[in-house]
Amino acid sequence: MRANVASILAMATTATAHTLMYGVWVNDVDQGDGQGKYIRSPPNNSPVKDLESPDIVCNVNGGTAVSDFVTAKAGDKLSFEWYHNVRNDDILDPSHQGPVITYIAQFTEGNGAEPIWSKIAEEGMDGVNALIANGGKADFTLPTALASGKYLVRQEIIAHHESDVSFKSNPSRGAQLYPSCVQLEVSGDGDQVPDQAFDFNTGYTYEDPGLVGVNVYNGPVVNYQIPGPEVWTASGSSPAPPPAPSPSSPAPSPSSPATTGAPAPTSTTVPDLPIPSTTLTTVISPAPTGAPQPPTPQPPAECSRKKRSLKRSRKAKRSGRAAGRF
């Protein structure tokens, strides 16, 4: 009989444990009912337990983008408001202890089941108790160095009242996750983009001690290991990439040498210098093999006259001798 009563109580507790996100507050200002407007709301308040399902990221309907965005500045306080059946009701059964964890990713119209997430806030095993005490609102602060742009912010509640075994080994039990994703547009002077690249379908596993083997009925849970990465800090991330250079001003090639001071002369000045062809011919051409010999020097005019007189004298003497013979 005691076993039956315990089973009935467990079933009743499970039925009243479900929860759903209603809306967002920015710096304590209510942004109104965001369900289906800036929240990618599931059709009901049932949990997701299959860690291998894409629904573990932004819940059922998580891949359906909605029309609106909550607007906030980097460094603003945000509060995500949850409820059970109607706003301002019991929120969640207090026996369903567990953490409240908040992640962020650059905006996507998809379901977010990819390595794009970074953790920006977490509350351990006291997360649910703090949520209930705060009227269903889970508070956190946007990083002050967060770059402006559009984001998805994912907040989840993990209820550990059945986490003594995994959903994979017993589908009727296992950790109950209540994820919800908000579309957010951030403004400000920050330049840091979250870069943890966490993937829920590979990062949350059935061997994770923060998701499996947690028993809240054996007294307070001590040394609880919150699942997921450490909380992201902007100091360890990369700045947002600069805009790509325009086609008219291409970025220099990595192989191009850096220039400092006055620019080095370019090779375009060399072809512009004319080189006279006659000068090159005179310098590099060999001397012609059949070059004419220089003319024989002519004797002076006086020597020529003496030679002619001498010839006439000799001729006269030969004529005289010839006459004497006769």
Coordinates of C-alpha atoms in Angstrom, one line a residue:
M1 CA 0.0 0.0 0.0
R2 CA 2.8 2.4 0.9
A3 CA 4.4 1.6 -2.5
N4 CA 1.2 2.4 -4.3
V5 CA 0.8 5.7 -2.4
A6 CA 4.4 6.7 -3.2
S7 CA 3.8 5.9 -6.9
I8 CA 0.6 8.0 -6.9
L9 CA 2.4 10.9 -5.2
A10 CA 5.2 10.7 -7.7
M11 CA 2.8 10.7 -10.6
A12 CA 0.9 13.7 -9.2
T13 CA 4.2 15.5 -8.6
T14 CA 5.3 14.8 -12.2
A15 CA 2.0 16.1 -13.5
T16 CA 2.3 19.4 -11.7
A17 CA 6.0 19.9 -12.4
H18 CA 5.9 21.2 -15.9
T19 CA 6.7 24.8 -16.7
L20 CA 6.9 27.2 -19.6
M21 CA 8.4 30.6 -20.3
Y22 CA 6.1 33.6 -20.4
G23 CA 8.2 36.6 -21.3
V24 CA 11.3 38.8 -20.7
W25 CA 12.1 41.8 -18.5
V26 CA 14.8 44.2 -19.5
N27 CA 16.2 46.2 -16.5
D28 CA 13.1 45.3 -14.6
V29 CA 10.8 46.5 -17.4
D30 CA 8.2 44.0 -18.6
Q31 CA 8.4 43.3 -22.3
G32 CA 5.0 41.7 -22.4
D33 CA 3.8 38.2 -23.3
G34 CA 6.5 36.9 -25.7
Q35 CA 5.0 33.5 -26.5
G36 CA 5.1 32.9 -30.2
K37 CA 6.2 36.6 -30.7
Y38 CA 9.9 36.8 -29.5
I39 CA 9.9 33.4 -27.8
R40 CA 10.1 30.2 -29.9
S41 CA 7.4 28.6 -27.7
P42 CA 6.6 24.9 -27.7
P43 CA 3.0 23.8 -27.9
N44 CA 2.8 22.8 -24.3
N45 CA 4.8 22.7 -21.0
S46 CA 6.1 19.2 -21.3
P47 CA 9.8 18.5 -20.7
V48 CA 12.4 17.2 -23.1
K49 CA 14.3 14.1 -21.9
D50 CA 16.0 12.7 -25.0
L51 CA 19.5 14.2 -25.0
E52 CA 20.0 13.0 -28.6
S53 CA 17.0 14.9 -30.0
P54 CA 17.4 18.3 -31.6
D55 CA 14.4 19.4 -29.3
I56 CA 16.9 19.4 -26.5
V57 CA 18.2 22.8 -27.8
C58 CA 15.2 25.1 -28.2
N59 CA 12.4 22.7 -27.5
V60 CA 9.6 21.6 -29.9
N61 CA 9.1 24.4 -32.6
G62 CA 12.7 25.5 -31.8
G63 CA 13.5 25.6 -35.5
T64 CA 10.6 28.0 -36.3
A65 CA 11.7 31.6 -36.2
V66 CA 9.2 34.2 -34.8
S67 CA 8.6 37.7 -35.9
D68 CA 9.9 39.9 -33.1
F69 CA 13.1 40.5 -31.1
V70 CA 13.6 41.8 -27.6
T71 CA 16.0 44.7 -27.7
A72 CA 18.6 45.4 -25.0
K73 CA 22.1 46.8 -24.6
A74 CA 25.2 44.9 -23.7
G75 CA 25.5 45.0 -19.9
D76 CA 21.7 45.1 -19.3
K77 CA 19.9 43.0 -16.7
L78 CA 17.5 40.5 -18.3
S79 CA 14.9 38.4 -16.4
F80 CA 13.2 35.4 -18.1
E81 CA 9.8 34.8 -16.5
W82 CA 8.4 31.2 -16.2
Y83 CA 5.0 29.9 -15.1
H84 CA 3.2 26.6 -14.7
N85 CA -0.3 27.0 -16.1
V86 CA -1.1 30.7 -15.7
R87 CA 1.1 33.7 -15.0
N88 CA 2.1 34.2 -11.4
D89 CA 1.0 30.7 -10.3
D90 CA 3.2 28.1 -8.5
I91 CA 5.8 28.1 -11.3
L92 CA 7.2 24.7 -10.6
D93 CA 7.0 22.1 -7.9
P94 CA 9.7 22.8 -5.3
S95 CA 10.6 19.1 -5.1
H96 CA 12.0 19.4 -8.7
Q97 CA 15.3 20.7 -7.7
G98 CA 17.9 21.5 -10.2
P99 CA 19.9 24.2 -12.1
V100 CA 18.9 27.1 -14.3
I101 CA 21.4 27.7 -17.1
T102 CA 21.6 30.4 -19.7
Y103 CA 23.3 30.2 -23.1
I104 CA 23.7 32.5 -26.1
A105 CA 24.4 32.0 -29.8
Q106 CA 24.5 34.3 -32.8
F107 CA 21.1 34.3 -34.4
T108 CA 20.0 31.4 -36.6
E109 CA 16.6 30.6 -38.1
G110 CA 17.4 26.9 -37.6
N111 CA 16.8 24.8 -34.5
G112 CA 20.2 25.6 -33.0
A113 CA 21.3 21.9 -33.0
E114 CA 24.9 22.8 -33.9
P115 CA 28.1 23.9 -32.2
I116 CA 27.2 27.6 -31.8
W117 CA 26.4 28.1 -28.1
S118 CA 28.2 29.8 -25.2
K119 CA 27.2 29.7 -21.5
I120 CA 26.7 33.2 -20.0
A121 CA 25.0 32.4 -16.7
E122 CA 24.3 29.5 -14.4
E123 CA 22.7 28.7 -11.0
G124 CA 23.4 25.3 -9.5
M125 CA 21.1 23.0 -7.5
D126 CA 19.4 26.0 -5.9
G127 CA 18.4 27.4 -9.3
V128 CA 14.8 26.2 -9.1
N129 CA 14.3 27.4 -5.5
A130 CA 15.7 30.8 -6.4
L131 CA 13.4 30.9 -9.5
I132 CA 10.3 30.2 -7.3
A133 CA 11.4 32.7 -4.7
N134 CA 11.8 35.4 -7.4
G135 CA 8.2 35.0 -8.7
G136 CA 9.3 32.8 -11.6
K137 CA 12.0 35.2 -12.9
A138 CA 15.6 34.0 -13.5
D139 CA 17.9 37.0 -13.7
F140 CA 21.2 37.4 -15.5
T141 CA 23.3 40.1 -17.0
L142 CA 24.4 40.4 -20.6
P143 CA 28.2 40.6 -20.9
T144 CA 29.2 44.3 -21.3
A145 CA 31.7 43.5 -24.0
L146 CA 29.1 41.6 -26.1
A147 CA 29.2 42.7 -29.8
S148 CA 26.0 44.2 -31.1
G149 CA 23.8 42.1 -33.3
K150 CA 21.1 39.5 -33.3
Y151 CA 21.2 36.5 -31.0
L152 CA 19.3 33.5 -29.6
V153 CA 19.3 33.3 -25.9
R154 CA 18.5 29.8 -24.5
Q155 CA 17.5 29.3 -20.9
E156 CA 16.8 25.9 -19.4
I157 CA 15.5 24.5 -16.2
I158 CA 16.7 21.0 -15.4
A159 CA 14.5 19.1 -12.9
H160 CA 16.3 16.2 -11.2
H161 CA 13.5 14.5 -9.3
E162 CA 13.9 11.4 -11.7
S163 CA 17.6 11.7 -12.6
D164 CA 18.7 8.7 -10.6
V165 CA 18.6 6.8 -13.9
S166 CA 18.9 8.0 -17.5
F167 CA 16.2 8.4 -20.0
K168 CA 18.1 6.1 -22.4
S169 CA 18.0 3.2 -19.9
N170 CA 14.5 3.9 -18.6
P171 CA 12.4 6.2 -20.9
S172 CA 9.8 6.7 -18.1
R173 CA 12.4 8.5 -16.0
G174 CA 15.5 10.6 -16.6
A175 CA 16.3 14.3 -16.1
Q176 CA 13.6 16.6 -17.3
L177 CA 14.8 19.6 -19.3
Y178 CA 12.7 22.7 -20.0
P179 CA 14.6 24.7 -22.7
S180 CA 13.3 27.9 -24.2
C181 CA 14.9 30.2 -26.8
V182 CA 14.4 34.0 -27.0
Q183 CA 15.2 36.1 -30.0
L184 CA 17.3 39.1 -28.9
E185 CA 18.9 42.1 -30.6
V186 CA 21.8 43.7 -28.8
S187 CA 23.2 47.2 -29.2
G188 CA 26.3 48.8 -27.7
D189 CA 30.0 49.3 -28.2
G190 CA 31.2 45.8 -27.4
D191 CA 33.2 43.8 -29.9
Q192 CA 33.3 40.3 -28.4
V193 CA 31.5 37.4 -30.0
P194 CA 30.8 34.3 -27.8
D195 CA 33.0 31.5 -29.2
Q196 CA 32.7 28.4 -27.0
A197 CA 31.0 26.5 -29.9
F198 CA 29.1 24.2 -27.5
D199 CA 26.8 21.6 -29.1
F200 CA 24.0 20.2 -26.9
N201 CA 23.6 16.9 -28.8
T202 CA 27.2 16.0 -28.2
G203 CA 28.0 18.1 -25.1
Y204 CA 25.0 16.7 -23.0
T205 CA 25.5 13.0 -22.6
Y206 CA 24.0 10.1 -20.6
E207 CA 27.3 9.8 -18.8
D208 CA 27.3 13.4 -17.6
P209 CA 27.1 13.5 -13.8
G210 CA 25.3 16.7 -14.0
L211 CA 22.4 15.0 -15.9
V212 CA 22.4 11.4 -14.7
G213 CA 22.8 9.8 -11.3
V214 CA 21.4 12.8 -9.3
N215 CA 19.2 11.7 -6.5
V216 CA 17.4 14.6 -4.7
Y217 CA 15.7 12.2 -2.2
N218 CA 18.8 11.2 -0.3
G219 CA 19.4 14.5 1.3
P220 CA 21.0 17.7 -0.1
V221 CA 23.0 17.2 -3.3
V222 CA 26.6 18.3 -2.6
N223 CA 29.4 18.9 -5.1
Y224 CA 26.9 19.0 -7.9
Q225 CA 28.6 19.4 -11.4
I226 CA 26.6 21.8 -13.5
P227 CA 26.5 20.4 -17.1
G228 CA 28.0 22.3 -20.0
P229 CA 31.1 24.4 -20.3
E230 CA 32.4 27.1 -17.9
V231 CA 30.7 30.5 -18.1
W232 CA 32.0 32.4 -21.0
T233 CA 34.0 35.6 -20.3
A234 CA 34.6 38.1 -23.0
S235 CA 38.3 38.5 -22.1
G236 CA 39.1 35.1 -23.6
S237 CA 37.2 35.5 -26.9
S238 CA 38.0 37.0 -30.2
P239 CA 36.7 40.4 -31.4
A240 CA 34.0 40.6 -34.0
P241 CA 35.6 40.3 -37.5
P242 CA 36.1 43.5 -39.4
P243 CA 34.1 44.1 -42.6
A244 CA 35.6 42.5 -45.7
P245 CA 37.7 44.8 -48.0
S246 CA 35.9 46.2 -51.0
P247 CA 36.9 44.8 -54.5
S248 CA 38.6 48.0 -55.3
S249 CA 40.9 47.8 -52.3
P250 CA 41.9 44.1 -52.0
A251 CA 43.8 43.0 -48.9
P252 CA 47.5 42.5 -49.5
S253 CA 48.7 38.9 -50.2
P254 CA 50.4 37.1 -47.3
S255 CA 53.5 36.7 -49.6
S256 CA 53.7 40.5 -50.3
P257 CA 56.5 42.1 -48.3
A258 CA 55.5 44.7 -45.8
T259 CA 56.5 48.3 -46.6
T260 CA 57.7 50.9 -44.2
G261 CA 58.7 54.5 -44.9
A262 CA 59.1 55.5 -48.5
P263 CA 57.8 53.0 -51.1
A264 CA 60.4 51.0 -52.9
P265 CA 61.0 51.7 -56.6
T266 CA 59.1 49.4 -58.9
S267 CA 60.3 47.7 -62.0
T268 CA 58.1 49.7 -64.3
T269 CA 60.8 52.5 -64.5
V270 CA 63.2 50.2 -66.3
P271 CA 61.3 49.6 -69.6
D272 CA 60.7 53.3 -69.9
L273 CA 64.4 54.2 -70.3
P274 CA 65.2 54.2 -74.1
I275 CA 68.5 52.6 -75.1
P276 CA 70.0 53.8 -78.4
S277 CA 70.5 50.9 -80.8
T278 CA 73.6 52.5 -82.4
T279 CA 75.4 52.7 -79.0
L280 CA 74.8 49.1 -78.3
T281 CA 76.0 48.1 -81.8
T282 CA 79.2 50.0 -81.4
V283 CA 79.9 48.5 -78.0
I284 CA 79.0 44.9 -78.3
S285 CA 79.4 44.1 -82.1
P286 CA 82.8 42.5 -83.1
A287 CA 84.9 44.3 -85.7
P288 CA 84.1 43.2 -89.3
T289 CA 86.5 40.6 -90.7
G290 CA 86.5 42.1 -94.3
A291 CA 87.2 45.7 -93.3
P292 CA 89.1 47.7 -96.1
Q293 CA 92.8 48.4 -95.7
P294 CA 93.8 52.0 -95.2
P295 CA 95.0 53.8 -98.5
T296 CA 98.7 53.8 -99.3
P297 CA 100.2 57.2 -98.5
Q298 CA 101.0 59.3 -101.7
P299 CA 104.4 60.9 -102.0
P300 CA 104.6 64.6 -101.9
A301 CA 104.3 66.5 -105.1
E302 CA 108.0 67.7 -105.1
C303 CA 109.2 64.1 -105.1
S304 CA 107.0 63.3 -108.0
R305 CA 108.6 66.1 -110.1
K306 CA 112.1 65.0 -109.4
K307 CA 111.2 61.5 -110.5
R308 CA 109.8 62.7 -113.8
S309 CA 112.9 64.9 -114.4
L310 CA 115.1 61.9 -113.7
K311 CA 113.2 59.8 -116.2
R312 CA 113.5 62.4 -118.9
S313 CA 117.3 62.7 -118.3
R314 CA 117.8 59.0 -118.5
K315 CA 115.7 58.9 -121.7
A316 CA 117.8 61.7 -123.3
K317 CA 121.1 59.9 -122.5
R318 CA 119.8 56.7 -124.1
S319 CA 118.8 58.7 -127.2
G320 CA 122.3 60.3 -127.5
R321 CA 124.1 57.0 -127.2
A322 CA 121.9 55.6 -129.9
A323 CA 122.7 58.5 -132.3
G324 CA 126.5 58.1 -131.8
R325 CA 126.4 54.6 -133.0
F326 CA 125.1 55.5 -136.3

